[in-house]
mmCIF file of C-alpha atoms in Angstrom:
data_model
loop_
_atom_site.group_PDB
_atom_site.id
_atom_site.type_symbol
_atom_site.label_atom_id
_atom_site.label_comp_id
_atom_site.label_asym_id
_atom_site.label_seq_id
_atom_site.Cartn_x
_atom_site.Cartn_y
_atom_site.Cartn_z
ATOM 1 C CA UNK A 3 -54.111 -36.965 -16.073
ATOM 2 C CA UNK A 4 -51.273 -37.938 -18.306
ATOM 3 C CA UNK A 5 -51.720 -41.536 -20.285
ATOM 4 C CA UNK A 6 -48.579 -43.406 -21.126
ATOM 5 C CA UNK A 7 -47.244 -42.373 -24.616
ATOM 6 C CA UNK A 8 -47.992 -45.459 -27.556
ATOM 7 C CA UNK A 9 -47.801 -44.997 -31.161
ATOM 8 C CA UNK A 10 -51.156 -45.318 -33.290
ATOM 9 C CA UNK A 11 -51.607 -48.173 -35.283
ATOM 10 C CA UNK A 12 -51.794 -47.363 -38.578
ATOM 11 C CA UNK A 13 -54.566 -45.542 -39.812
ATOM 12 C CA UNK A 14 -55.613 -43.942 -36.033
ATOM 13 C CA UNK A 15 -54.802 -40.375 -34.854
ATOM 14 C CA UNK A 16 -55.005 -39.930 -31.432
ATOM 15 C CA UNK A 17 -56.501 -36.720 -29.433
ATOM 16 C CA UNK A 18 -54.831 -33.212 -29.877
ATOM 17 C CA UNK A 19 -53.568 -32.030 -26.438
ATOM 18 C CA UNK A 20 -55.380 -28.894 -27.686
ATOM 19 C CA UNK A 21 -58.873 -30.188 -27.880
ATOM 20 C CA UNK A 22 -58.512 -31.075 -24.224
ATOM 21 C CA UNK A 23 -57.380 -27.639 -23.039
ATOM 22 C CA UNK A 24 -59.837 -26.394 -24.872
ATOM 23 C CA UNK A 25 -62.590 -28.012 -23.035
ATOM 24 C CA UNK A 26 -60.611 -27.554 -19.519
ATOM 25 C CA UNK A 27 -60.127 -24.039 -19.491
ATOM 26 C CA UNK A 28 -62.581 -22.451 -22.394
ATOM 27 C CA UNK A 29 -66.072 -20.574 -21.261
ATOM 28 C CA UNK A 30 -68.943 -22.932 -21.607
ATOM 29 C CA UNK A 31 -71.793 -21.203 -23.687
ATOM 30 C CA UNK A 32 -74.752 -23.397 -23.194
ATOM 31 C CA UNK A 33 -76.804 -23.476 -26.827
ATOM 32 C CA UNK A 34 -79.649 -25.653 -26.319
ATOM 33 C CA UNK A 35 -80.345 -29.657 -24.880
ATOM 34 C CA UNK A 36 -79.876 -32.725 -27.143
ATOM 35 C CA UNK A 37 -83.378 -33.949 -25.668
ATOM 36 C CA UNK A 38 -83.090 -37.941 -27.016
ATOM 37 C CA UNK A 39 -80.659 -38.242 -24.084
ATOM 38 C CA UNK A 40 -81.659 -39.918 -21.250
ATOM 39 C CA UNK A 41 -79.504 -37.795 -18.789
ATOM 40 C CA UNK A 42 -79.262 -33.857 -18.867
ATOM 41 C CA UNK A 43 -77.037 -32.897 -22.331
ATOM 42 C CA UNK A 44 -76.326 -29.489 -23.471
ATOM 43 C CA UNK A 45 -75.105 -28.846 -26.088
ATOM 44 C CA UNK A 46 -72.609 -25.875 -26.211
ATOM 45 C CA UNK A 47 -69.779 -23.890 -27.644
ATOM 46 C CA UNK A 48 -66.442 -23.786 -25.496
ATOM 47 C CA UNK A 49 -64.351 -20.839 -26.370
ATOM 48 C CA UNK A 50 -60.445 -19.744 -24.906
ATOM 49 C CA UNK A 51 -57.611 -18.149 -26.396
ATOM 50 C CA UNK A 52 -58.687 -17.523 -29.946
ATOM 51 C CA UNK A 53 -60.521 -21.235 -30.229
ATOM 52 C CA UNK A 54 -63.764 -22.502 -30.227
ATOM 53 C CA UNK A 55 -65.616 -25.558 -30.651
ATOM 54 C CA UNK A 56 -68.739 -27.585 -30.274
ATOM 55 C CA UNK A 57 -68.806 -29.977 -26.764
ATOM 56 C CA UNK A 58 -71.811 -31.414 -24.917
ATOM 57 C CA UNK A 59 -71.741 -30.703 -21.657
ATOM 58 C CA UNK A 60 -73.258 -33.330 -18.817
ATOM 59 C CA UNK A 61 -73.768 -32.052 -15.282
ATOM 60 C CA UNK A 62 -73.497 -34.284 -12.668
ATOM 61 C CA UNK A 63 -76.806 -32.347 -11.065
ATOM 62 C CA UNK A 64 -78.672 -34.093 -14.399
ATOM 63 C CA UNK A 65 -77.872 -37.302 -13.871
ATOM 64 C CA UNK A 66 -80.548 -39.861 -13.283
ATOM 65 C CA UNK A 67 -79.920 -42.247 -10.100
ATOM 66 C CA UNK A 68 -79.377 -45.472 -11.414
ATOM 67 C CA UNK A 69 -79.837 -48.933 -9.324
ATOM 68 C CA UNK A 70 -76.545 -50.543 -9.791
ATOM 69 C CA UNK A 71 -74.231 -47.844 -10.464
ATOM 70 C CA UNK A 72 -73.120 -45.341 -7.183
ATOM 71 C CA UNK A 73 -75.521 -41.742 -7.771
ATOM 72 C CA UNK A 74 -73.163 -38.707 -9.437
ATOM 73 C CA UNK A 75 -70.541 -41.198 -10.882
ATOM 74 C CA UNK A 76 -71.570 -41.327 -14.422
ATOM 75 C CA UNK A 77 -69.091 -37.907 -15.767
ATOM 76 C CA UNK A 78 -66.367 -39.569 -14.697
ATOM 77 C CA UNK A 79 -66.370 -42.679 -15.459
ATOM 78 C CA UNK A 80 -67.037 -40.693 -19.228
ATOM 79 C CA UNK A 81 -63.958 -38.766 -18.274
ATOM 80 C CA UNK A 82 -61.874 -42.481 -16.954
ATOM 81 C CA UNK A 83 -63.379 -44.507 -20.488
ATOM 82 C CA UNK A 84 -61.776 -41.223 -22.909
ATOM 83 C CA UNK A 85 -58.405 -41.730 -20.532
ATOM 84 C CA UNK A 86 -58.618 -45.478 -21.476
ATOM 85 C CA UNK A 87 -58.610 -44.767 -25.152
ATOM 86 C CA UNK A 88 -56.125 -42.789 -25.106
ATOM 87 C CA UNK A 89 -53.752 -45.389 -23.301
ATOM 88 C CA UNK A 90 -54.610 -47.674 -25.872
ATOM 89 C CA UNK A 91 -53.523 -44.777 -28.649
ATOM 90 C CA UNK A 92 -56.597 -46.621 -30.413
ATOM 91 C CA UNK A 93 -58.389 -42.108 -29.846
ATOM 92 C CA UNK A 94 -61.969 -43.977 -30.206
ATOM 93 C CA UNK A 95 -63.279 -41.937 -27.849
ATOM 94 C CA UNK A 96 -63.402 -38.212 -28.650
ATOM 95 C CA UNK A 97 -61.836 -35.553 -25.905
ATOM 96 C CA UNK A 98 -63.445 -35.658 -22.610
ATOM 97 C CA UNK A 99 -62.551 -33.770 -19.218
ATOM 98 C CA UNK A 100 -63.937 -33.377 -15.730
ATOM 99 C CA UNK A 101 -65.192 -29.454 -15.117
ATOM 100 C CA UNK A 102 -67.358 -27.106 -13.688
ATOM 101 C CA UNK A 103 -70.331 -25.730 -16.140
ATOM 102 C CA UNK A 104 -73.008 -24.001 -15.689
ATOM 103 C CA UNK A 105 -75.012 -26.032 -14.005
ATOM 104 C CA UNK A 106 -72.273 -27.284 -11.808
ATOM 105 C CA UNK A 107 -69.484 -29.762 -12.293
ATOM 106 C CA UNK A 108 -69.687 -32.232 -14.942
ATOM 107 C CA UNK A 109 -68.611 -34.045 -18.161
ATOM 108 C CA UNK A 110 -67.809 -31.954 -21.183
ATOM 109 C CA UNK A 111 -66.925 -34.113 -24.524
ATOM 110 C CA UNK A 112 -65.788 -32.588 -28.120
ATOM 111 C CA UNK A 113 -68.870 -32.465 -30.246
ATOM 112 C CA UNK A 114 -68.494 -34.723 -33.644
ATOM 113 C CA UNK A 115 -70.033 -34.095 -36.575
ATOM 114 C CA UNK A 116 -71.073 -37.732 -37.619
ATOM 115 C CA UNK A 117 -71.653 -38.644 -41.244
ATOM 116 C CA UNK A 118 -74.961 -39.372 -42.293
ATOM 117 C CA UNK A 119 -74.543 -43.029 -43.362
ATOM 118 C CA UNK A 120 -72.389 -45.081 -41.899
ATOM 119 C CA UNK A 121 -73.025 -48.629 -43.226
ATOM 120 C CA UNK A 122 -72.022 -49.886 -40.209
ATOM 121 C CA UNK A 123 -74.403 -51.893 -38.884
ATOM 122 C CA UNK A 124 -78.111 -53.623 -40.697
ATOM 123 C CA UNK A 125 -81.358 -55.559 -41.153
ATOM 124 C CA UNK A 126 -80.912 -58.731 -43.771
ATOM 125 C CA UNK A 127 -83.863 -61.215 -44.183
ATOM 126 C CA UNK A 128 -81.160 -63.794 -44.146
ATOM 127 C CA UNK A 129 -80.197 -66.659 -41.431
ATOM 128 C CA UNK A 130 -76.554 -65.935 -41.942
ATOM 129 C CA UNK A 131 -74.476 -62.864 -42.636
ATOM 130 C CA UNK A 132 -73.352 -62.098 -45.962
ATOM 131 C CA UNK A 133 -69.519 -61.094 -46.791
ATOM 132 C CA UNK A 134 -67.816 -58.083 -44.986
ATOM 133 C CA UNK A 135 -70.992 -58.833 -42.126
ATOM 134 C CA UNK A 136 -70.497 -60.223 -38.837
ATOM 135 C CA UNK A 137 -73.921 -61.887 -36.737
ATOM 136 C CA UNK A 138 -75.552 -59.912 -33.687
ATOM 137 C CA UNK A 139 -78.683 -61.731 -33.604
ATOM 138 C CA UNK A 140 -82.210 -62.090 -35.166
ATOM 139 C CA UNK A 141 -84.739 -59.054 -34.329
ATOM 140 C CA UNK A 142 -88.721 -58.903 -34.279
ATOM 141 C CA UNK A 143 -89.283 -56.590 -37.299
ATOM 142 C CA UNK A 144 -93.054 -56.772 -37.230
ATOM 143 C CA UNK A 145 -95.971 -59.159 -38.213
ATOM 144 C CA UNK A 146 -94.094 -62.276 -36.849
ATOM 145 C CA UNK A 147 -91.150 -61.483 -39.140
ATOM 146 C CA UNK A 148 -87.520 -61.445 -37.793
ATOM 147 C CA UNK A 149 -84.763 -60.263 -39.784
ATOM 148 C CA UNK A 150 -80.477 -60.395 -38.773
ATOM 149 C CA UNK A 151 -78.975 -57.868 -37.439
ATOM 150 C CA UNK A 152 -75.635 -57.758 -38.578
ATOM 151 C CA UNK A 153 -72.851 -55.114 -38.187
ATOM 152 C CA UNK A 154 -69.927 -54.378 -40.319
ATOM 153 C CA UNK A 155 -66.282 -57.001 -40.202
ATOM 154 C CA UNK A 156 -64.503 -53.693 -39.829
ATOM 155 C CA UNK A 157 -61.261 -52.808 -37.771
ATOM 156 C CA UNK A 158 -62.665 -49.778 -36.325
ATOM 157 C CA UNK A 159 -65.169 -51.761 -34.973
ATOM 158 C CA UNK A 160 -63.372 -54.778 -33.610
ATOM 159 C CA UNK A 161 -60.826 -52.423 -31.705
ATOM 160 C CA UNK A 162 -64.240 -50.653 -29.726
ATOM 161 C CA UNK A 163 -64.970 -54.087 -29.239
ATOM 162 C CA UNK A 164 -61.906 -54.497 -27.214
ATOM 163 C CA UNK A 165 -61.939 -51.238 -25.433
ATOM 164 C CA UNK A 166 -65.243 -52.073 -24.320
ATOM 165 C CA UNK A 167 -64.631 -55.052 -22.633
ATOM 166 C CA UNK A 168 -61.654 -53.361 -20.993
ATOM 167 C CA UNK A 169 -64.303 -50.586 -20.226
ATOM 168 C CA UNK A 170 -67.264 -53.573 -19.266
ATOM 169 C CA UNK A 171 -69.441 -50.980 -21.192
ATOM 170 C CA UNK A 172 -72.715 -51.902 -20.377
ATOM 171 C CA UNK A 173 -74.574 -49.847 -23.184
ATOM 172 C CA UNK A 174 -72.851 -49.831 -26.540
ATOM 173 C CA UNK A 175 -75.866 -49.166 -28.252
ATOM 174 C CA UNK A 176 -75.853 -48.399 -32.533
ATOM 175 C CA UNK A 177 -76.486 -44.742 -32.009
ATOM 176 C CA UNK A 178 -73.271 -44.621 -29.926
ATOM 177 C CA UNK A 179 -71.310 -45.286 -32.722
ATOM 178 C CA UNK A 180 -70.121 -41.811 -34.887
ATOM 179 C CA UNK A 181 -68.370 -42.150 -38.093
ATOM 180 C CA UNK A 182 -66.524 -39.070 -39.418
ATOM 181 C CA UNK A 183 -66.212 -37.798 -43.218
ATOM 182 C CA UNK A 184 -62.629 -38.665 -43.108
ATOM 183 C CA UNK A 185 -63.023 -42.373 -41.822
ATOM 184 C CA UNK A 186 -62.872 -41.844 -38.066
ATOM 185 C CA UNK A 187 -65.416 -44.192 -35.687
ATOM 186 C CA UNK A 188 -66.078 -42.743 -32.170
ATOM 187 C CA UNK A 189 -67.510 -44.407 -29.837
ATOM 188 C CA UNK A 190 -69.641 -41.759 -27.169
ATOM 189 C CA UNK A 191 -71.864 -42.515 -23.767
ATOM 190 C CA UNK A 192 -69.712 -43.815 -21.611
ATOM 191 C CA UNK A 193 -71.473 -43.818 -18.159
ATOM 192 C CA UNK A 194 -72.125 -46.469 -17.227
ATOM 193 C CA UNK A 195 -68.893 -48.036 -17.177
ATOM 194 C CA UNK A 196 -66.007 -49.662 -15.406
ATOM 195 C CA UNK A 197 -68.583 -51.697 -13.131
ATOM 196 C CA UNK A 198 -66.665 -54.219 -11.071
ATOM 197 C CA UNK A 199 -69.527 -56.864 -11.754
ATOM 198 C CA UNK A 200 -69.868 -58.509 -15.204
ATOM 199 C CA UNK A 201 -71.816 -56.349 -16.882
ATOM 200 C CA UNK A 202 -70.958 -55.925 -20.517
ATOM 201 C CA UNK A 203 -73.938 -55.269 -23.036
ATOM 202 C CA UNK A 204 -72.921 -54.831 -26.353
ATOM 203 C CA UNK A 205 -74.163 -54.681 -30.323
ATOM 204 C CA UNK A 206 -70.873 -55.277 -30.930
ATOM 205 C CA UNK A 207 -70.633 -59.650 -30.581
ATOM 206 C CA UNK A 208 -69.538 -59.784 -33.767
ATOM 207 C CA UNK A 209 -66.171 -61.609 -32.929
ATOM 208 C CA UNK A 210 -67.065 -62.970 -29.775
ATOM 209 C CA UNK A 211 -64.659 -66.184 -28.645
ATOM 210 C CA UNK A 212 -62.744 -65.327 -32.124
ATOM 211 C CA UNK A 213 -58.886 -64.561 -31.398
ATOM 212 C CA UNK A 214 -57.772 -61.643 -30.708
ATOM 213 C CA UNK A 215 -55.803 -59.486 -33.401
ATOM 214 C CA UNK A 216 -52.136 -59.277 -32.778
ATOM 215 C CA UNK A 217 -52.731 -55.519 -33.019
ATOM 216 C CA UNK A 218 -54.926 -56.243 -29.876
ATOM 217 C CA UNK A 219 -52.707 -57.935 -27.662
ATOM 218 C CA UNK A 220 -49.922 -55.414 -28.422
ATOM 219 C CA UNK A 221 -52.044 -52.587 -27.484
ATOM 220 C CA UNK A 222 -53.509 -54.640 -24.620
ATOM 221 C CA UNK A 223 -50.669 -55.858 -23.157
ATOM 222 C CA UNK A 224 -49.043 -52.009 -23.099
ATOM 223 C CA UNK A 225 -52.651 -50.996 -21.209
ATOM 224 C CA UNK A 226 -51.769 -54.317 -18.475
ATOM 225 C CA UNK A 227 -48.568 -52.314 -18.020
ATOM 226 C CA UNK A 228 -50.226 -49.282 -17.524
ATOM 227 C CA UNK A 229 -52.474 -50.366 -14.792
ATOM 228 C CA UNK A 230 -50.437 -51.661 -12.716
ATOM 229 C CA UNK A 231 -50.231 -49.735 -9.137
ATOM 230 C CA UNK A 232 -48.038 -47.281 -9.419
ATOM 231 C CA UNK A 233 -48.713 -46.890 -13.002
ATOM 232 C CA UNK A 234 -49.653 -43.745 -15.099
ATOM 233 C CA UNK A 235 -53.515 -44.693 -16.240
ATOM 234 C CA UNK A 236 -54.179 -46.626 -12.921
ATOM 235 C CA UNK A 237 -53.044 -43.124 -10.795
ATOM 236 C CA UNK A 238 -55.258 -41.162 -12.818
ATOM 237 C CA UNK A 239 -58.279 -43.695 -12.998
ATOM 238 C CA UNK A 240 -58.256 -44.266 -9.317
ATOM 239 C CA UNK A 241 -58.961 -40.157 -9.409
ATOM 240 C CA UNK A 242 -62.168 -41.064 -11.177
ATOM 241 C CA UNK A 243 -63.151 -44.547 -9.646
ATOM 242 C CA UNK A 244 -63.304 -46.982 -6.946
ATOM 243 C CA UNK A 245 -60.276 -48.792 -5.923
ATOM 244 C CA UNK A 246 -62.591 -52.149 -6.554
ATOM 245 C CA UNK A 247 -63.449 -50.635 -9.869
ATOM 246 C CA UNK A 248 -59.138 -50.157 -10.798
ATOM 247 C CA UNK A 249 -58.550 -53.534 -9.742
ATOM 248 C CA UNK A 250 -61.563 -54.996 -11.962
ATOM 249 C CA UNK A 251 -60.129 -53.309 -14.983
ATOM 250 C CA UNK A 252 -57.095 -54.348 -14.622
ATOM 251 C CA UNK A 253 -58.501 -58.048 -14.266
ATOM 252 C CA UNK A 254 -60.431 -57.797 -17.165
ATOM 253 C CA UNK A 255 -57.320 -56.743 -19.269
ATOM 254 C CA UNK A 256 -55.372 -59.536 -17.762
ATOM 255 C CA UNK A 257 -57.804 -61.610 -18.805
ATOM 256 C CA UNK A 258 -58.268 -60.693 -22.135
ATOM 257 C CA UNK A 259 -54.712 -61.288 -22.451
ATOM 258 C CA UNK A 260 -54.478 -64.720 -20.999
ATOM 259 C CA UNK A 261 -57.583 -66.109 -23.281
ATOM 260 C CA UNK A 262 -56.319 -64.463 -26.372
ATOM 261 C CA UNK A 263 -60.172 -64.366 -27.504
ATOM 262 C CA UNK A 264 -62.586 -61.618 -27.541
ATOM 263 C CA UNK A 265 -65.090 -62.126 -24.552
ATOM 264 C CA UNK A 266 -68.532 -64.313 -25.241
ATOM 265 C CA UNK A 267 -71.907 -63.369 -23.600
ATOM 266 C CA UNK A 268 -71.723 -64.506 -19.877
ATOM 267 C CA UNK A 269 -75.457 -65.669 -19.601
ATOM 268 C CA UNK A 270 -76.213 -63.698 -16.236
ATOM 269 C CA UNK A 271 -76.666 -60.423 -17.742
ATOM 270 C CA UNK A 272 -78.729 -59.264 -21.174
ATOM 271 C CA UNK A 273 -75.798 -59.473 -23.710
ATOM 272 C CA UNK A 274 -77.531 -56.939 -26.000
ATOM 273 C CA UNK A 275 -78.893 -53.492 -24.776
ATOM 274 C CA UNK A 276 -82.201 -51.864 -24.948
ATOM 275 C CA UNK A 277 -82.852 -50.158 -26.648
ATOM 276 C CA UNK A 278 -80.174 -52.168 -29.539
ATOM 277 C CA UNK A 279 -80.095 -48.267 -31.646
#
């Protein structure tokens, strides 16, 4: 599916057409499983005209039935939440298509070699975050102690904070989160997704009811645009998910625009997932 063309903001390099062909249309070499995952992932090497790269590779035919989300959806709504990124010309998520494998058809993502540290999110023994910190919420730490956990006031950050709620991730966990050696943040895991309930669970509350950046609206206001029926993301989303789901994400964007704030925790759903890492 083609996404409509933005410019980057500063700073943000979006996907290489490449890297997507690549995964389309390169032989799938299955290496071993990344067994922390709680769906089947493989990791593999994809390989096609002289290229080759790392991917993970999720079959549909490894995906575990969930009760609120429809059985065998969970590849594309990966495949719909990379397509979203893109739009945004934020590129927080990293390549992601919609093949056959293997094992049958499924989701197959660009690999990313993460930096070790990342500094972007931690435990303080304090009640209030210190500079360059924003608040998630105290955790049990052992022997009745609680500490804060806190993650970074960073940009990278605060625009997967909008994305998600334009996504209504319902996992954004801190081991989603993939920092580069050159400065990138990635955000991976994106199955469970696009739900047309309220059902966003985040680490990432950091800003929540704060105003949105004018970077934001910009960006968001371009993605409004681009959902509209008839429009370029919306045609290739409702390829990938329900025609409830479309019109939900398009809400939510409208929405987002017309507050001008990023979302606060709704009360009828856990705000924070679980496990929070």
């Amino acid at each position: 599916m083609s996404a409509p063309e933005r410019i980057p903001p500063r700073g943000v390099t979006t996907a290489d057409p490449a890297d997507a062909e690549l995964l389309a249309h390169g032989g799938l070499t299955v290496r071993g499983r990344i067994r922390d995952a709680s769906n089947a992932a493989l990791y593999c090497t994809v390989a096609h005209d002289g290229r080759e790269a790392a991917c993970v590779y999720k079959p549909v035919a490894g995906e575990r039935p969930l009760w609120d989300f429809p059985d065998g959806t969970l590849a594309q709504r990966e495949v719909a939440a990379y397509a979203v990124s893109e739009a945004t010309g934020w590129g927080l998520v990293p390549p992601t298509v919609l093949r056959d494998g293997p094992y049958g058809e499924g989701m197959c993502q660009l690999w990313i070699e993460a930096s070790p540290e990342d500094g972007l999110l931690a435990l303080v023994d304090e009640e209030e975050p210190g500079p360059g910190w924003k608040a998630i919420g105290f955790a049990e730490v052992g022997e009745d102690r609680t500490a804060l956990l806190v993650h970074a006031d960073d940009e990278r950050l605060r625009r997967l904070a909008v994305l998600d709620a334009v996504l209504n991730n319902a996992d954004r966990k801190g081991g989603h989160l993939l920092t580069t050696a050159d400065g990138r943040l990635y955000g991976i895991d994106h199955g469970v997704t696009f739900h047309a309930d309220d059902k966003l669970r985040t680490l990432l509350w950091g800003w929540a009811g704060e105003p949105l950046t004018e970077e934001a609206v910009e960006v968001l206001s371009g993605l409004a645009g681009a959902l509209e029926p008839g429009g370029t993301l919306a045609a290739g989303l409702s390829a990938l998910l329900t025609p409830a789901e479309v019109d939900a994400t398009r809400a939510r964007t409208t929405a987002l625009l017309e507050s001008g704030r990023h979302p606060e925790p709704g009360g009828e759903w856990p705000a924070i997932p679980w496990p929070p890492v």
